[in-house]
CSV table of C-alpha atoms and ligand atoms in Angstrom, one decimal:
chain,number,residue,atom,x,y,z
A,1,MET,CA,-29.4,-45.9,-26.9
A,2,THR,CA,-30.2,-48.0,-30.0
A,3,THR,CA,-28.6,-49.6,-33.0
A,4,SER,CA,-28.6,-46.2,-34.7
A,5,ASP,CA,-25.8,-45.3,-32.2
A,6,GLY,CA,-23.1,-47.5,-33.9
A,7,THR,CA,-22.3,-50.1,-36.4
A,8,VAL,CA,-21.3,-53.8,-36.5
A,9,GLN,CA,-17.8,-54.0,-38.0
A,10,GLY,CA,-17.4,-57.7,-38.2
A,11,ARG,CA,-16.1,-60.8,-36.5
A,12,THR,CA,-12.7,-62.3,-35.9
A,13,GLN,CA,-11.9,-65.7,-34.4
A,14,ILE,CA,-9.4,-65.3,-31.6
A,15,HIS,CA,-9.2,-68.8,-30.0
A,16,GLY,CA,-9.8,-72.4,-30.9
A,17,THR,CA,-9.4,-74.9,-33.6
A,18,ALA,CA,-12.5,-77.0,-32.9
A,19,ALA,CA,-14.7,-77.8,-35.8
A,20,ARG,CA,-17.3,-75.0,-36.0
A,21,ASN,CA,-20.2,-77.4,-36.3
A,22,ARG,CA,-19.2,-79.1,-33.0
A,23,ALA,CA,-17.5,-76.5,-30.9
A,24,PHE,CA,-18.6,-74.8,-27.7
A,25,THR,CA,-18.6,-71.2,-29.1
A,26,VAL,CA,-18.2,-68.0,-27.1
A,27,VAL,CA,-18.9,-64.7,-28.8
A,28,LEU,CA,-17.6,-61.5,-27.2
A,29,LEU,CA,-19.3,-58.3,-28.4
A,30,GLY,CA,-18.2,-54.8,-27.5
A,31,ASP,CA,-20.4,-52.0,-26.3
A,32,GLY,CA,-19.5,-48.4,-25.5
A,33,PHE,CA,-16.3,-48.6,-27.6
A,34,THR,CA,-16.1,-45.7,-30.1
A,35,ALA,CA,-14.6,-46.4,-33.6
A,36,ALA,CA,-11.3,-45.1,-32.3
A,37,GLN,CA,-11.4,-47.4,-29.3
A,38,GLN,CA,-11.6,-50.8,-31.0
A,39,THR,CA,-8.1,-51.7,-30.1
A,40,ALA,CA,-9.0,-51.4,-26.5
A,41,PHE,CA,-11.9,-53.9,-27.1
A,42,ASN,CA,-9.5,-56.2,-29.0
A,43,THR,CA,-7.1,-56.1,-26.0
A,44,ALA,CA,-9.9,-56.9,-23.5
A,45,CYS,CA,-10.9,-59.9,-25.6
A,46,THR,CA,-7.3,-61.2,-25.6
A,47,GLY,CA,-7.3,-60.8,-21.8
A,48,PHE,CA,-10.5,-62.9,-21.7
A,49,VAL,CA,-8.9,-65.7,-23.7
A,50,THR,CA,-5.9,-65.7,-21.5
A,51,ALA,CA,-8.0,-65.8,-18.3
A,52,LEU,CA,-10.3,-68.5,-19.6
A,53,THR,CA,-7.6,-70.9,-20.9
A,54,THR,CA,-5.6,-70.6,-17.6
A,55,THR,CA,-8.6,-71.2,-15.3
A,56,ALA,CA,-9.7,-74.7,-14.3
A,57,PRO,CA,-11.4,-76.6,-15.8
A,58,TYR,CA,-11.0,-74.6,-19.0
A,59,ASP,CA,-7.3,-75.1,-18.9
A,60,ARG,CA,-8.0,-78.8,-19.8
A,61,ILE,CA,-11.0,-78.4,-22.1
A,62,GLY,CA,-10.1,-75.1,-23.9
A,63,ARG,CA,-9.4,-77.0,-27.1
A,64,ALA,CA,-13.1,-77.7,-27.4
A,65,ILE,CA,-14.0,-74.0,-27.2
A,66,ASN,CA,-13.9,-71.5,-30.1
A,67,ILE,CA,-13.9,-67.8,-29.1
A,68,TRP,CA,-14.8,-65.0,-31.5
A,69,ARG,CA,-15.0,-61.2,-31.0
A,70,VAL,CA,-17.5,-59.1,-32.8
A,71,ASN,CA,-16.3,-55.5,-33.1
A,72,VAL,CA,-19.2,-53.0,-32.7
A,73,THR,CA,-18.7,-49.2,-32.6
A,74,SER,CA,-20.8,-46.9,-30.4
A,75,THR,CA,-21.3,-43.2,-30.7
A,76,ASP,CA,-20.2,-42.6,-27.1
A,77,ALA,CA,-17.8,-44.3,-24.8
A,78,GLY,CA,-18.9,-46.0,-21.6
A,79,ALA,CA,-22.4,-46.9,-20.4
A,80,ASP,CA,-25.3,-45.3,-18.6
A,81,ASP,CA,-24.7,-45.1,-14.8
A,82,PRO,CA,-28.0,-43.9,-13.2
A,83,ALA,CA,-27.7,-41.7,-10.2
A,84,ALA,CA,-30.8,-43.4,-8.7
A,85,ALA,CA,-28.7,-46.5,-8.2
A,86,GLY,CA,-25.7,-44.6,-6.8
A,87,GLY,CA,-24.0,-43.9,-10.1
A,88,THR,CA,-22.6,-40.7,-11.6
A,89,GLY,CA,-25.6,-40.0,-13.7
A,90,ALA,CA,-23.6,-40.4,-16.9
A,91,THR,CA,-25.4,-41.4,-20.1
A,92,ALA,CA,-23.8,-42.9,-23.2
A,93,ARG,CA,-25.3,-43.5,-26.6
A,94,THR,CA,-24.2,-47.1,-27.3
A,95,TYR,CA,-25.2,-49.8,-29.7
A,96,PHE,CA,-26.4,-52.4,-27.1
A,97,ASP,CA,-27.6,-49.7,-24.6
A,98,SER,CA,-25.7,-51.0,-21.7
A,99,THR,CA,-26.6,-49.5,-18.3
A,100,PHE,CA,-25.5,-50.0,-14.7
A,101,GLY,CA,-28.0,-49.9,-11.9
A,102,GLY,CA,-30.3,-52.8,-12.8
A,103,ASN,CA,-32.9,-53.4,-10.0
A,104,GLY,CA,-31.4,-50.4,-8.3
A,105,ILE,CA,-28.1,-52.1,-7.8
A,106,ARG,CA,-25.2,-50.2,-9.4
A,107,ARG,CA,-23.1,-53.2,-10.2
A,108,LEU,CA,-25.9,-55.0,-12.0
A,109,LEU,CA,-24.9,-54.2,-15.6
A,110,LEU,CA,-27.7,-54.8,-18.2
A,111,CYS,CA,-28.1,-54.3,-21.9
A,112,ASN,CA,-30.5,-54.8,-24.8
A,113,SER,CA,-30.1,-58.6,-24.8
A,114,SER,CA,-32.3,-59.2,-27.9
A,115,THR,CA,-30.1,-56.9,-30.0
A,116,VAL,CA,-27.1,-58.8,-28.6
A,117,LEU,CA,-28.5,-62.2,-29.5
A,118,GLN,CA,-29.5,-61.0,-33.0
A,119,THR,CA,-26.1,-59.6,-33.6
A,120,ALA,CA,-24.3,-62.7,-32.4
A,121,ALA,CA,-26.5,-65.0,-34.5
A,122,ALA,CA,-25.9,-62.9,-37.6
A,123,GLN,CA,-22.1,-62.9,-37.1
A,124,VAL,CA,-21.4,-66.4,-35.7
A,125,PRO,CA,-24.5,-68.5,-36.3
A,126,GLU,CA,-23.3,-71.5,-34.3
A,127,PHE,CA,-22.6,-69.4,-31.1
A,128,THR,CA,-23.3,-71.1,-27.7
A,129,VAL,CA,-23.2,-68.0,-25.5
A,130,ALA,CA,-22.7,-64.3,-26.0
A,131,LEU,CA,-20.8,-62.0,-23.6
A,132,VAL,CA,-20.9,-58.2,-23.9
A,133,VAL,CA,-17.7,-56.4,-22.9
A,134,VAL,CA,-18.7,-52.9,-21.7
A,135,ASN,CA,-16.2,-50.1,-22.0
A,136,SER,CA,-16.4,-48.7,-18.4
A,137,THR,CA,-14.2,-49.1,-15.4
A,138,VAL,CA,-17.2,-49.0,-13.1
A,139,TYR,CA,-17.5,-52.5,-11.5
A,140,GLY,CA,-20.3,-54.5,-12.9
A,141,GLY,CA,-21.7,-57.5,-14.7
A,142,SER,CA,-24.7,-59.8,-15.1
A,143,GLY,CA,-25.5,-63.2,-16.3
A,144,GLY,CA,-28.8,-64.0,-18.1
A,145,SER,CA,-29.7,-64.8,-21.6
A,146,VAL,CA,-26.5,-62.9,-22.4
A,147,GLY,CA,-23.7,-62.1,-20.0
A,148,THR,CA,-22.1,-58.7,-19.5
A,149,TYR,CA,-19.0,-57.4,-17.8
A,150,SER,CA,-17.2,-54.1,-17.5
A,151,LEU,CA,-13.5,-53.3,-17.6
A,152,ALA,CA,-13.2,-52.7,-13.8
A,153,ASP,CA,-10.2,-54.2,-12.0
A,154,GLY,CA,-10.4,-57.9,-12.3
A,155,ALA,CA,-12.6,-57.7,-15.3
A,156,THR,CA,-11.8,-61.2,-16.5
A,157,GLU,CA,-12.9,-62.6,-13.2
A,158,ILE,CA,-16.2,-60.9,-13.6
A,159,ALA,CA,-16.4,-62.4,-17.1
A,160,LEU,CA,-15.7,-66.0,-16.0
A,161,HIS,CA,-18.3,-65.6,-13.2
A,162,GLU,CA,-21.0,-64.3,-15.6
A,163,LEU,CA,-20.2,-67.0,-18.1
A,164,GLY,CA,-20.9,-69.4,-15.3
A,165,HIS,CA,-24.4,-68.1,-15.2
A,166,SER,CA,-25.1,-67.6,-18.9
A,167,ALA,CA,-23.5,-70.7,-20.4
A,168,TYR,CA,-23.9,-73.2,-17.6
A,169,GLY,CA,-26.8,-72.1,-15.4
A,170,LEU,CA,-24.7,-71.8,-12.3
A,171,ALA,CA,-26.2,-70.0,-9.3
A,172,ASP,CA,-24.6,-67.2,-7.3
A,173,GLU,CA,-23.2,-68.9,-4.2
A,174,TYR,CA,-23.0,-65.7,-2.1
A,175,ALA,CA,-25.3,-65.2,0.9
A,176,TYR,CA,-26.6,-61.7,0.2
A,177,TYR,CA,-28.3,-59.9,-2.6
A,178,ALA,CA,-27.6,-56.2,-2.7
A,179,GLY,CA,-24.7,-56.6,-0.3
A,180,GLY,CA,-23.8,-57.5,3.3
A,181,ASN,CA,-26.5,-57.9,5.9
A,182,GLU,CA,-29.5,-56.4,4.2
A,183,THR,CA,-33.0,-57.3,5.6
A,184,GLY,CA,-35.2,-59.8,3.8
A,185,HIS,CA,-32.4,-62.2,3.1
A,186,ASP,CA,-32.2,-64.1,6.4
A,187,THR,CA,-33.7,-67.4,5.4
A,188,HIS,CA,-34.1,-68.8,1.8
A,189,PRO,CA,-37.7,-69.5,0.9
A,190,ALA,CA,-38.9,-73.1,0.6
A,191,GLY,CA,-38.5,-74.7,-2.8
A,192,GLU,CA,-35.4,-76.4,-4.1
A,193,PRO,CA,-33.4,-74.1,-6.5
A,194,VAL,CA,-33.0,-75.5,-10.0
A,195,GLU,CA,-29.3,-74.7,-10.3
A,196,PRO,CA,-26.8,-77.5,-9.8
A,197,ASN,CA,-24.5,-75.7,-7.3
A,198,VAL,CA,-27.0,-74.6,-4.5
A,199,THR,CA,-29.4,-76.7,-2.5
A,200,LEU,CA,-31.8,-76.6,0.5
A,201,LYS,CA,-31.4,-80.4,1.0
A,202,THR,CA,-28.4,-81.6,2.9
A,203,ASP,CA,-29.4,-85.3,3.1
A,204,ARG,CA,-26.4,-87.3,2.1
A,205,SER,CA,-28.3,-89.9,0.0
A,206,SER,CA,-30.1,-87.3,-2.2
A,207,LEU,CA,-27.6,-84.4,-2.2
A,208,LYS,CA,-27.1,-83.0,-5.7
A,209,TRP,CA,-23.3,-83.2,-5.3
A,210,GLY,CA,-23.2,-86.3,-3.1
A,211,TRP,CA,-20.6,-87.8,-5.5
A,212,ALA,CA,-18.1,-85.1,-4.3
A,213,VAL,CA,-18.6,-85.5,-0.6
A,214,ALA,CA,-16.3,-87.8,1.4
A,215,PRO,CA,-18.1,-90.1,3.9
A,216,ALA,CA,-16.3,-88.6,6.8
A,217,THR,CA,-17.4,-85.0,6.0
A,218,ALA,CA,-20.2,-83.8,8.3
A,219,LEU,CA,-23.4,-82.6,6.7
A,220,PRO,CA,-24.1,-79.7,7.0
A,221,THR,CA,-20.4,-78.9,7.1
A,222,MET,CA,-20.8,-75.3,8.3
A,223,SER,CA,-24.0,-73.7,9.6
A,224,THR,CA,-24.7,-70.0,9.9
A,225,PRO,CA,-24.7,-69.0,13.6
A,226,ASN,CA,-27.0,-66.0,13.2
A,227,CYS,CA,-29.4,-65.9,10.3
A,228,ALA,CA,-29.6,-62.1,10.6
A,229,THR,CA,-26.1,-61.8,9.1
A,230,VAL,CA,-23.8,-63.4,6.6
A,231,ASP,CA,-21.5,-66.0,8.1
A,232,ALA,CA,-18.1,-64.4,7.5
A,233,ARG,CA,-16.0,-67.0,9.4
A,234,PRO,CA,-13.1,-68.8,7.7
A,235,SER,CA,-13.6,-72.4,6.7
A,236,THR,CA,-13.5,-75.0,9.4
A,237,VAL,CA,-12.3,-77.6,7.0
A,238,PRO,CA,-9.4,-77.6,4.5
A,239,ALA,CA,-9.9,-75.6,1.3
A,240,GLY,CA,-11.4,-77.7,-1.5
A,241,THR,CA,-13.4,-79.9,0.9
A,242,ALA,CA,-16.9,-80.6,-0.6
A,243,GLY,CA,-19.8,-80.6,1.8
A,244,CYS,CA,-22.8,-78.3,2.6
A,245,PHE,CA,-21.9,-74.8,3.6
A,246,GLU,CA,-24.8,-72.6,4.7
A,247,GLY,CA,-25.3,-69.3,3.1
A,248,ALA,CA,-25.9,-69.2,-0.7
A,249,HIS,CA,-28.2,-68.1,-3.4
A,250,TYR,CA,-28.7,-64.6,-1.8
A,251,TYR,CA,-29.7,-65.9,1.7
A,252,HIS,CA,-27.8,-66.2,5.0
A,253,CYS,CA,-29.6,-69.4,6.0
A,254,ARG,CA,-31.3,-72.5,4.7
A,255,ALA,CA,-29.5,-72.6,1.3
A,256,PHE,CA,-26.2,-74.4,1.0
A,257,ARG,CA,-23.2,-74.2,-1.3
A,258,PRO,CA,-20.8,-77.1,-2.1
A,259,GLU,CA,-17.5,-75.7,-0.9
A,260,HIS,CA,-16.5,-72.9,1.4
A,261,ASN,CA,-15.5,-70.7,-1.5
A,262,CYS,CA,-15.9,-70.7,-5.3
A,263,LYS,CA,-15.7,-68.2,-8.2
A,264,MET,CA,-19.5,-68.2,-8.1
A,265,ARG,CA,-19.3,-66.9,-4.5
A,266,GLU,CA,-16.3,-64.6,-4.6
A,267,LEU,CA,-14.1,-63.5,-7.5
A,268,GLY,CA,-10.4,-64.4,-7.3
A,269,ASN,CA,-11.1,-68.0,-6.1
A,270,PRO,CA,-11.1,-71.1,-8.2
A,271,PHE,CA,-14.4,-72.7,-9.3
A,272,CYS,CA,-15.4,-75.3,-6.7
A,273,GLN,CA,-15.4,-78.9,-7.9
A,274,VAL,CA,-19.1,-79.0,-8.4
A,275,CYS,CA,-19.0,-76.0,-10.7
A,276,ARG,CA,-16.0,-77.4,-12.5
A,277,GLN,CA,-17.8,-80.6,-13.1
A,278,VAL,CA,-20.8,-78.8,-14.5
A,279,ILE,CA,-18.7,-76.7,-16.8
A,280,GLN,CA,-16.8,-79.7,-18.1
A,281,ALA,CA,-19.9,-81.8,-18.6
A,282,ARG,CA,-21.9,-79.0,-20.4
A,283,THR,CA,-19.0,-77.9,-22.6
A,284,LYS,CA,-19.4,-81.2,-24.5
A,285,VAL,CA,-15.8,-81.8,-25.3
A,286,THR,CA,-16.1,-83.1,-28.8
A,287,LYS,CA,-14.8,-86.5,-29.7
A,288,ASN,CA,-12.0,-86.5,-32.2
A,289,ILE,CA,-10.8,-88.8,-34.9
A,290,CYS,CA,-7.0,-89.2,-35.0
A,291,ALA,CA,-4.7,-91.0,-37.3
A,292,LEU,CA,-1.1,-92.0,-37.5
A,293,THR,CA,0.8,-91.6,-40.8
A,294,PRO,CA,2.0,-94.8,-42.4
A,295,ASN,CA,5.7,-94.1,-41.6
A,296,ARG,CA,4.7,-93.1,-38.0
A,297,ASP,CA,6.2,-89.6,-38.1
A,298,ALA,CA,3.1,-87.6,-37.3
A,299,VAL,CA,-0.4,-87.8,-35.7
A,300,TYR,CA,-3.2,-85.9,-37.2
A,301,ARG,CA,-6.7,-85.0,-35.9
A,302,TYR,CA,-9.7,-84.7,-38.3
A,303,ASP,CA,-11.2,-81.3,-38.2
A,304,GLY,CA,-14.8,-82.5,-38.5
A,305,SER,CA,-15.6,-81.4,-42.0
A,306,GLY,CA,-14.3,-81.7,-45.5
A,307,THR,CA,-10.8,-83.2,-46.0
A,308,SER,CA,-8.9,-81.0,-43.5
A,309,TRP,CA,-6.6,-82.6,-40.9
A,310,THR,CA,-4.5,-80.8,-38.3
A,311,ARG,CA,-1.1,-82.2,-37.1
A,312,ILE,CA,-1.2,-82.6,-33.3
A,313,GLY,CA,2.0,-84.5,-32.6
A,314,GLY,CA,4.2,-87.4,-33.5
A,315,PRO,CA,6.3,-89.4,-34.2
A,316,ALA,CA,4.5,-92.3,-32.4
A,317,GLY,CA,4.5,-96.1,-32.4
A,318,GLN,CA,0.9,-96.8,-31.7
A,319,LEU,CA,-2.2,-94.7,-30.7
A,320,TYR,CA,-4.6,-95.7,-28.0
A,321,ALA,CA,-7.8,-93.9,-27.2
A,322,GLY,CA,-10.3,-94.0,-24.4
A,323,GLY,CA,-12.5,-91.9,-22.2
A,324,TRP,CA,-9.4,-90.4,-20.7
A,325,GLY,CA,-8.1,-89.2,-24.0
A,326,LEU,CA,-5.4,-90.1,-26.6
A,327,VAL,CA,-2.1,-91.9,-25.7
A,328,ALA,CA,0.8,-92.6,-28.0
A,329,THR,CA,3.7,-94.9,-27.5
A,330,ASN,CA,7.3,-94.0,-28.2
A,331,PRO,CA,8.2,-95.4,-31.6
A,332,SER,CA,11.6,-96.7,-30.6
A,333,SER,CA,11.0,-97.9,-27.0
A,334,GLY,CA,7.2,-98.6,-27.0
B,1,ZN,ZN1,-19.2,-73.4,-7.1
């Protein structure tokens, strides 16, 4: 229930070589893992790194991201799972006090976020975002000041979705709140959402993601036929087409999302191009200083502090750098 129900064991960097003072830094903290279950937490963290670094756009910008795990023991395994929200009624004494059933929704997995933020800052002061890995196979997660995810099937998909909320301010693109066709979620209230990946405005000239929409694509691109229910039809345009698709931000109508599907709508899908662009822009891929050795046998990148350089390639004839990255010529053929 509190920090008297466990101990912080320490931190370990598990991904990245970016300079610590410039990196985008993710900290994973365990909750509901007993002292004897720390290996399971370590394995879950490795799974997160693999998922992140193989998912666009992280597969291209992963070098700019450092990932740490913070091992924390809990007295009990698991998390609270209140019966009032449809759970088993289980309770668990854990360091960050994780519980399913937030707002009466079982899958909404919450924790003591101030304790999480304090612990992350004490262990990895430069952290950008903290994610709590909760030792339960009940499906759940949340994205707020800290993100949470459980070890249900597809756990890393939940993690990437919640990271989209907590680190990048992305909205949920799905068209319901508690699930399916509940009442009270027919039409989105007036007022443009602040998030970059949902909108009420489909005017081409002022559309948030107008840069992504081809002139020939109709706006709106798909409209919900019956606002009493979620539009479950397949896309009428090829996958990956950017436009305005009605049904987003917990409402069946009036709010629009940028593509028919996206990881912020449904797990197992790629991030849409608007979400990818936001992630890439906000990760702040750091600029590097690179150098070629005098005999042109190696290329080194400066690590950003002290006198440390890391070999990244070579041999090379010449180096050219631009907004698109670093290019080297073949030393013998140019
Ligand atoms: Zn999206």
